[in-house]
Amino acid sequence: MGLSSTYEDVDALYFLTDGTMLVSIRDAFSVTGISGADEDLIRFTATSWGSTTAGTWSWYFDGSDVGLSTTSYEDVDGIWVDQAITPYPDIYLSTLAPSR
């Protein structure tokens, strides 16, 4: 799926009701068309699952837009989305440590 660097470990996953998957990567990452940091969330839309998993990546949440890029402690490591709130669901995140 494009995550090939030894630093691109997944540290949080969340499946949305539309079948797409939100992913937080432990460090800086680069997948087809997107590169970001540990405070970001990207969305994977699968076209097939299994031994030949394939699909596309898109942006979901840029942590630097809300000040989550000032320290290494702001690595997003947990996700929950309140999808009952539409059209813009609330996103709940946990980080390695409280913002300082």
PDB file of N, CA and C in Angstrom, residues 3-81:
ATOM      1  N   LEU A   3       3.572   1.932   2.069  1.00  0.00           N
ATOM      2  CA  LEU A   3       4.356   2.191   3.274  1.00  0.00           C
ATOM      3  C   LEU A   3       5.533   1.223   3.269  1.00  0.00           C
ATOM      4  N   SER A   4       6.707   1.732   2.968  1.00  0.00           N
ATOM      5  CA  SER A   4       7.835   0.822   2.792  1.00  0.00           C
ATOM      6  C   SER A   4       9.062   1.169   3.626  1.00  0.00           C
ATOM      7  N   SER A   5       9.133   2.363   4.166  1.00  0.00           N
ATOM      8  CA  SER A   5      10.276   2.755   4.987  1.00  0.00           C
ATOM      9  C   SER A   5      10.180   2.074   6.354  1.00  0.00           C
ATOM     10  N   THR A   6      11.322   1.813   6.953  1.00  0.00           N
ATOM     11  CA  THR A   6      11.321   1.210   8.292  1.00  0.00           C
ATOM     12  C   THR A   6      10.740   2.154   9.336  1.00  0.00           C
ATOM     13  N   TYR A   7      10.605   3.443   9.017  1.00  0.00           N
ATOM     14  CA  TYR A   7      10.050   4.421   9.949  1.00  0.00           C
ATOM     15  C   TYR A   7       8.548   4.619   9.765  1.00  0.00           C
ATOM     16  N   GLU A   8       7.967   3.980   8.767  1.00  0.00           N
ATOM     17  CA  GLU A   8       6.545   4.173   8.475  1.00  0.00           C
ATOM     18  C   GLU A   8       5.675   3.114   9.165  1.00  0.00           C
ATOM     19  N   ASP A   9       5.844   2.987  10.470  1.00  0.00           N
ATOM     20  CA  ASP A   9       5.035   2.066  11.257  1.00  0.00           C
ATOM     21  C   ASP A   9       3.692   2.714  11.582  1.00  0.00           C
ATOM     22  N   VAL A  10       2.638   1.944  11.499  1.00  0.00           N
ATOM     23  CA  VAL A  10       1.305   2.427  11.829  1.00  0.00           C
ATOM     24  C   VAL A  10       1.152   2.437  13.352  1.00  0.00           C
ATOM     25  N   ASP A  11       0.688   3.573  13.902  1.00  0.00           N
ATOM     26  CA  ASP A  11       0.445   3.589  15.346  1.00  0.00           C
ATOM     27  C   ASP A  11      -1.010   3.851  15.703  1.00  0.00           C
ATOM     28  N   ALA A  12      -1.879   4.031  14.720  1.00  0.00           N
ATOM     29  CA  ALA A  12      -3.315   4.140  14.993  1.00  0.00           C
ATOM     30  C   ALA A  12      -4.095   3.852  13.713  1.00  0.00           C
ATOM     31  N   LEU A  13      -5.215   3.119  13.879  1.00  0.00           N
ATOM     32  CA  LEU A  13      -6.126   2.803  12.771  1.00  0.00           C
ATOM     33  C   LEU A  13      -7.554   3.058  13.210  1.00  0.00           C
ATOM     34  N   TYR A  14      -8.394   3.448  12.257  1.00  0.00           N
ATOM     35  CA  TYR A  14      -9.812   3.599  12.548  1.00  0.00           C
ATOM     36  C   TYR A  14     -10.576   3.382  11.253  1.00  0.00           C
ATOM     37  N   PHE A  15     -11.566   2.495  11.274  1.00  0.00           N
ATOM     38  CA  PHE A  15     -12.390   2.262  10.094  1.00  0.00           C
ATOM     39  C   PHE A  15     -13.648   3.112  10.159  1.00  0.00           C
ATOM     40  N   LEU A  16     -13.886   3.875   9.109  1.00  0.00           N
ATOM     41  CA  LEU A  16     -15.098   4.679   9.003  1.00  0.00           C
ATOM     42  C   LEU A  16     -16.231   3.812   8.455  1.00  0.00           C
ATOM     43  N   THR A  17     -17.468   4.253   8.652  1.00  0.00           N
ATOM     44  CA  THR A  17     -18.621   3.464   8.215  1.00  0.00           C
ATOM     45  C   THR A  17     -18.692   3.315   6.696  1.00  0.00           C
ATOM     46  N   ASP A  18     -18.006   4.184   5.956  1.00  0.00           N
ATOM     47  CA  ASP A  18     -18.003   4.056   4.492  1.00  0.00           C
ATOM     48  C   ASP A  18     -16.986   3.021   4.005  1.00  0.00           C
ATOM     49  N   GLY A  19     -16.293   2.354   4.941  1.00  0.00           N
ATOM     50  CA  GLY A  19     -15.336   1.315   4.582  1.00  0.00           C
ATOM     51  C   GLY A  19     -13.920   1.803   4.391  1.00  0.00           C
ATOM     52  N   THR A  20     -13.694   3.114   4.473  1.00  0.00           N
ATOM     53  CA  THR A  20     -12.336   3.622   4.368  1.00  0.00           C
ATOM     54  C   THR A  20     -11.641   3.513   5.718  1.00  0.00           C
ATOM     55  N   MET A  21     -10.331   3.581   5.692  1.00  0.00           N
ATOM     56  CA  MET A  21      -9.532   3.387   6.896  1.00  0.00           C
ATOM     57  C   MET A  21      -8.681   4.634   7.154  1.00  0.00           C
ATOM     58  N   LEU A  22      -8.757   5.162   8.382  1.00  0.00           N
ATOM     59  CA  LEU A  22      -7.885   6.263   8.785  1.00  0.00           C
ATOM     60  C   LEU A  22      -6.635   5.670   9.400  1.00  0.00           C
ATOM     61  N   VAL A  23      -5.496   6.288   9.094  1.00  0.00           N
ATOM     62  CA  VAL A  23      -4.213   5.773   9.553  1.00  0.00           C
ATOM     63  C   VAL A  23      -3.366   6.919  10.077  1.00  0.00           C
ATOM     64  N   SER A  24      -2.717   6.679  11.212  1.00  0.00           N
ATOM     65  CA  SER A  24      -1.682   7.569  11.721  1.00  0.00           C
ATOM     66  C   SER A  24      -0.367   6.799  11.653  1.00  0.00           C
ATOM     67  N   ILE A  25       0.660   7.444  11.152  1.00  0.00           N
ATOM     68  CA  ILE A  25       1.978   6.822  11.014  1.00  0.00           C
ATOM     69  C   ILE A  25       2.876   7.355  12.131  1.00  0.00           C
ATOM     70  N   ARG A  26       3.700   6.489  12.683  1.00  0.00           N
ATOM     71  CA  ARG A  26       4.530   6.815  13.842  1.00  0.00           C
ATOM     72  C   ARG A  26       5.550   7.931  13.588  1.00  0.00           C
ATOM     73  N   ASP A  27       5.957   8.119  12.354  1.00  0.00           N
ATOM     74  CA  ASP A  27       6.995   9.100  12.025  1.00  0.00           C
ATOM     75  C   ASP A  27       6.605   9.777  10.717  1.00  0.00           C
ATOM     76  N   ALA A  28       7.528  10.504  10.120  1.00  0.00           N
ATOM     77  CA  ALA A  28       7.282  11.090   8.809  1.00  0.00           C
ATOM     78  C   ALA A  28       7.003   9.964   7.815  1.00  0.00           C
ATOM     79  N   PHE A  29       6.164  10.243   6.818  1.00  0.00           N
ATOM     80  CA  PHE A  29       5.784   9.208   5.860  1.00  0.00           C
ATOM     81  C   PHE A  29       5.619   9.800   4.472  1.00  0.00           C
ATOM     82  N   SER A  30       5.619   8.910   3.500  1.00  0.00           N
ATOM     83  CA  SER A  30       5.348   9.290   2.124  1.00  0.00           C
ATOM     84  C   SER A  30       4.672   8.107   1.434  1.00  0.00           C
ATOM     85  N   VAL A  31       3.455   8.327   0.966  1.00  0.00           N
ATOM     86  CA  VAL A  31       2.729   7.345   0.168  1.00  0.00           C
ATOM     87  C   VAL A  31       2.379   8.034  -1.148  1.00  0.00           C
ATOM     88  N   THR A  32       1.845   7.317  -2.082  1.00  0.00           N
ATOM     89  CA  THR A  32       1.555   7.878  -3.393  1.00  0.00           C
ATOM     90  C   THR A  32       0.754   9.174  -3.288  1.00  0.00           C
ATOM     91  N   GLY A  33       1.385  10.282  -3.668  1.00  0.00           N
ATOM     92  CA  GLY A  33       0.722  11.575  -3.700  1.00  0.00           C
ATOM     93  C   GLY A  33       0.655  12.330  -2.394  1.00  0.00           C
ATOM     94  N   ILE A  34       1.097  11.731  -1.283  1.00  0.00           N
ATOM     95  CA  ILE A  34       0.983  12.389   0.027  1.00  0.00           C
ATOM     96  C   ILE A  34       2.240  12.134   0.854  1.00  0.00           C
ATOM     97  N   SER A  35       2.707  13.171   1.519  1.00  0.00           N
ATOM     98  CA  SER A  35       3.743  12.985   2.535  1.00  0.00           C
ATOM     99  C   SER A  35       3.338  13.832   3.727  1.00  0.00           C
ATOM    100  N   GLY A  36       3.691  13.360   4.912  1.00  0.00           N
ATOM    101  CA  GLY A  36       3.277  14.078   6.104  1.00  0.00           C
ATOM    102  C   GLY A  36       4.087  13.674   7.311  1.00  0.00           C
ATOM    103  N   ALA A  37       3.539  13.968   8.479  1.00  0.00           N
ATOM    104  CA  ALA A  37       4.251  13.750   9.738  1.00  0.00           C
ATOM    105  C   ALA A  37       3.379  12.952  10.707  1.00  0.00           C
ATOM    106  N   ASP A  38       3.942  12.673  11.871  1.00  0.00           N
ATOM    107  CA  ASP A  38       3.292  11.812  12.854  1.00  0.00           C
ATOM    108  C   ASP A  38       2.024  12.392  13.474  1.00  0.00           C
ATOM    109  N   GLU A  39       1.736  13.660  13.250  1.00  0.00           N
ATOM    110  CA  GLU A  39       0.520  14.262  13.799  1.00  0.00           C
ATOM    111  C   GLU A  39      -0.637  14.267  12.789  1.00  0.00           C
ATOM    112  N   ASP A  40      -0.429  13.679  11.627  1.00  0.00           N
ATOM    113  CA  ASP A  40      -1.427  13.691  10.561  1.00  0.00           C
ATOM    114  C   ASP A  40      -2.224  12.392  10.492  1.00  0.00           C
ATOM    115  N   LEU A  41      -3.404  12.472   9.872  1.00  0.00           N
ATOM    116  CA  LEU A  41      -4.209  11.291   9.570  1.00  0.00           C
ATOM    117  C   LEU A  41      -4.424  11.232   8.069  1.00  0.00           C
ATOM    118  N   ILE A  42      -4.234  10.050   7.508  1.00  0.00           N
ATOM    119  CA  ILE A  42      -4.507   9.851   6.096  1.00  0.00           C
ATOM    120  C   ILE A  42      -5.584   8.781   5.962  1.00  0.00           C
ATOM    121  N   ARG A  43      -6.296   8.830   4.835  1.00  0.00           N
ATOM    122  CA  ARG A  43      -7.405   7.897   4.590  1.00  0.00           C
ATOM    123  C   ARG A  43      -7.018   6.951   3.454  1.00  0.00           C
ATOM    124  N   PHE A  44      -7.253   5.656   3.690  1.00  0.00           N
ATOM    125  CA  PHE A  44      -7.021   4.650   2.657  1.00  0.00           C
ATOM    126  C   PHE A  44      -8.360   4.152   2.159  1.00  0.00           C
ATOM    127  N   THR A  45      -8.569   4.276   0.862  1.00  0.00           N
ATOM    128  CA  THR A  45      -9.774   3.761   0.217  1.00  0.00           C
ATOM    129  C   THR A  45      -9.355   2.544  -0.597  1.00  0.00           C
ATOM    130  N   ALA A  46      -9.756   1.377  -0.139  1.00  0.00           N
ATOM    131  CA  ALA A  46      -9.336   0.122  -0.773  1.00  0.00           C
ATOM    132  C   ALA A  46     -10.154  -0.170  -2.025  1.00  0.00           C
ATOM    133  N   THR A  47      -9.469  -0.685  -3.023  1.00  0.00           N
ATOM    134  CA  THR A  47     -10.157  -1.238  -4.188  1.00  0.00           C
ATOM    135  C   THR A  47     -10.168  -2.753  -4.110  1.00  0.00           C
ATOM    136  N   SER A  48      -9.253  -3.318  -3.308  1.00  0.00           N
ATOM    137  CA  SER A  48      -9.254  -4.755  -3.011  1.00  0.00           C
ATOM    138  C   SER A  48      -8.492  -4.976  -1.711  1.00  0.00           C
ATOM    139  N   TRP A  49      -8.912  -5.992  -0.941  1.00  0.00           N
ATOM    140  CA  TRP A  49      -8.265  -6.369   0.310  1.00  0.00           C
ATOM    141  C   TRP A  49      -7.688  -7.765   0.154  1.00  0.00           C
ATOM    142  N   GLY A  50      -6.690  -8.090   0.956  1.00  0.00           N
ATOM    143  CA  GLY A  50      -6.117  -9.436   0.947  1.00  0.00           C
ATOM    144  C   GLY A  50      -4.655  -9.409   0.574  1.00  0.00           C
ATOM    145  N   SER A  51      -4.174 -10.507   0.019  1.00  0.00           N
ATOM    146  CA  SER A  51      -2.751 -10.595  -0.322  1.00  0.00           C
ATOM    147  C   SER A  51      -2.363  -9.609  -1.420  1.00  0.00           C
ATOM    148  N   THR A  52      -3.342  -9.101  -2.141  1.00  0.00           N
ATOM    149  CA  THR A  52      -3.083  -8.089  -3.176  1.00  0.00           C
ATOM    150  C   THR A  52      -3.846  -6.807  -2.864  1.00  0.00           C
ATOM    151  N   THR A  53      -3.782  -6.378  -1.605  1.00  0.00           N
ATOM    152  CA  THR A  53      -4.470  -5.154  -1.200  1.00  0.00           C
ATOM    153  C   THR A  53      -4.028  -4.000  -2.085  1.00  0.00           C
ATOM    154  N   ALA A  54      -4.998  -3.223  -2.541  1.00  0.00           N
ATOM    155  CA  ALA A  54      -4.714  -2.071  -3.393  1.00  0.00           C
ATOM    156  C   ALA A  54      -5.730  -0.981  -3.070  1.00  0.00           C
ATOM    157  N   GLY A  55      -5.386   0.251  -3.394  1.00  0.00           N
ATOM    158  CA  GLY A  55      -6.290   1.362  -3.158  1.00  0.00           C
ATOM    159  C   GLY A  55      -5.568   2.685  -3.286  1.00  0.00           C
ATOM    160  N   THR A  56      -6.217   3.732  -2.805  1.00  0.00           N
ATOM    161  CA  THR A  56      -5.648   5.075  -2.909  1.00  0.00           C
ATOM    162  C   THR A  56      -5.620   5.745  -1.538  1.00  0.00           C
ATOM    163  N   TRP A  57      -4.685   6.668  -1.394  1.00  0.00           N
ATOM    164  CA  TRP A  57      -4.531   7.455  -0.169  1.00  0.00           C
ATOM    165  C   TRP A  57      -5.029   8.872  -0.402  1.00  0.00           C
ATOM    166  N   SER A  58      -5.570   9.496   0.647  1.00  0.00           N
ATOM    167  CA  SER A  58      -5.952  10.909   0.592  1.00  0.00           C
ATOM    168  C   SER A  58      -5.774  11.508   1.989  1.00  0.00           C
ATOM    169  N   TRP A  59      -5.724  12.842   2.048  1.00  0.00           N
ATOM    170  CA  TRP A  59      -5.614  13.534   3.330  1.00  0.00           C
ATOM    171  C   TRP A  59      -6.922  13.421   4.085  1.00  0.00           C
ATOM    172  N   TYR A  60      -6.836  13.311   5.411  1.00  0.00           N
ATOM    173  CA  TYR A  60      -8.023  13.381   6.261  1.00  0.00           C
ATOM    174  C   TYR A  60      -7.872  14.498   7.289  1.00  0.00           C
ATOM    175  N   PHE A  61      -6.703  14.593   7.931  1.00  0.00           N
ATOM    176  CA  PHE A  61      -6.507  15.571   9.000  1.00  0.00           C
ATOM    177  C   PHE A  61      -5.042  15.974   9.039  1.00  0.00           C
ATOM    178  N   ASP A  62      -4.790  17.270   8.995  1.00  0.00           N
ATOM    179  CA  ASP A  62      -3.432  17.807   9.089  1.00  0.00           C
ATOM    180  C   ASP A  62      -3.247  18.384  10.486  1.00  0.00           C
ATOM    181  N   GLY A  63      -2.523  17.658  11.334  1.00  0.00           N
ATOM    182  CA  GLY A  63      -2.340  18.065  12.719  1.00  0.00           C
ATOM    183  C   GLY A  63      -1.677  19.415  12.899  1.00  0.00           C
ATOM    184  N   SER A  64      -0.833  19.803  11.946  1.00  0.00           N
ATOM    185  CA  SER A  64      -0.167  21.098  12.080  1.00  0.00           C
ATOM    186  C   SER A  64      -1.165  22.250  11.966  1.00  0.00           C
ATOM    187  N   ASP A  65      -2.320  22.014  11.343  1.00  0.00           N
ATOM    188  CA  ASP A  65      -3.343  23.061  11.240  1.00  0.00           C
ATOM    189  C   ASP A  65      -3.942  23.432  12.593  1.00  0.00           C
ATOM    190  N   VAL A  66      -3.819  22.536  13.576  1.00  0.00           N
ATOM    191  CA  VAL A  66      -4.359  22.818  14.915  1.00  0.00           C
ATOM    192  C   VAL A  66      -3.261  22.835  15.973  1.00  0.00           C
ATOM    193  N   GLY A  67      -2.008  23.050  15.540  1.00  0.00           N
ATOM    194  CA  GLY A  67      -0.907  23.220  16.481  1.00  0.00           C
ATOM    195  C   GLY A  67      -0.296  21.938  17.016  1.00  0.00           C
ATOM    196  N   LEU A  68      -0.511  20.806  16.346  1.00  0.00           N
ATOM    197  CA  LEU A  68       0.070  19.542  16.825  1.00  0.00           C
ATOM    198  C   LEU A  68       1.423  19.231  16.185  1.00  0.00           C
ATOM    199  N   SER A  69       2.208  20.238  15.910  1.00  0.00           N
ATOM    200  CA  SER A  69       3.505  19.971  15.294  1.00  0.00           C
ATOM    201  C   SER A  69       4.645  20.672  16.017  1.00  0.00           C
ATOM    202  N   THR A  70       4.415  21.041  17.277  1.00  0.00           N
ATOM    203  CA  THR A  70       5.427  21.834  17.982  1.00  0.00           C
ATOM    204  C   THR A  70       6.435  20.982  18.743  1.00  0.00           C
ATOM    205  N   THR A  71       6.066  19.732  19.129  1.00  0.00           N
ATOM    206  CA  THR A  71       7.009  18.860  19.828  1.00  0.00           C
ATOM    207  C   THR A  71       6.831  17.424  19.344  1.00  0.00           C
ATOM    208  N   SER A  72       7.798  16.582  19.643  1.00  0.00           N
ATOM    209  CA  SER A  72       7.717  15.170  19.256  1.00  0.00           C
ATOM    210  C   SER A  72       6.680  14.419  20.082  1.00  0.00           C
ATOM    211  N   TYR A  73       6.214  15.012  21.182  1.00  0.00           N
ATOM    212  CA  TYR A  73       5.203  14.384  22.028  1.00  0.00           C
ATOM    213  C   TYR A  73       3.811  14.423  21.397  1.00  0.00           C
ATOM    214  N   GLU A  74       3.645  15.184  20.331  1.00  0.00           N
ATOM    215  CA  GLU A  74       2.333  15.366  19.720  1.00  0.00           C
ATOM    216  C   GLU A  74       2.063  14.373  18.593  1.00  0.00           C
ATOM    217  N   ASP A  75       2.741  13.255  18.623  1.00  0.00           N
ATOM    218  CA  ASP A  75       2.507  12.157  17.690  1.00  0.00           C
ATOM    219  C   ASP A  75       1.132  11.555  17.984  1.00  0.00           C
ATOM    220  N   VAL A  76       0.218  11.597  17.017  1.00  0.00           N
ATOM    221  CA  VAL A  76      -1.110  11.005  17.196  1.00  0.00           C
ATOM    222  C   VAL A  76      -0.960   9.491  17.276  1.00  0.00           C
ATOM    223  N   ASP A  77      -1.448   8.901  18.378  1.00  0.00           N
ATOM    224  CA  ASP A  77      -1.330   7.448  18.541  1.00  0.00           C
ATOM    225  C   ASP A  77      -2.665   6.779  18.845  1.00  0.00           C
ATOM    226  N   GLY A  78      -3.759   7.518  18.726  1.00  0.00           N
ATOM    227  CA  GLY A  78      -5.089   6.961  18.911  1.00  0.00           C
ATOM    228  C   GLY A  78      -6.132   7.826  18.223  1.00  0.00           C
ATOM    229  N   ILE A  79      -7.163   7.179  17.640  1.00  0.00           N
ATOM    230  CA  ILE A  79      -8.183   7.890  16.869  1.00  0.00           C
ATOM    231  C   ILE A  79      -9.566   7.340  17.231  1.00  0.00           C
ATOM    232  N   TRP A  80     -10.532   8.236  17.365  1.00  0.00           N
ATOM    233  CA  TRP A  80     -11.941   7.865  17.395  1.00  0.00           C
ATOM    234  C   TRP A  80     -12.708   8.988  16.726  1.00  0.00           C
ATOM    235  N   VAL A  81     -13.660   8.648  15.881  1.00  0.00           N
ATOM    236  CA  VAL A  81     -14.420   9.644  15.138  1.00  0.00           C
ATOM    237  C   VAL A  81     -15.908   9.476  15.466  1.00  0.00           C
TER     238      VAL A  81
END
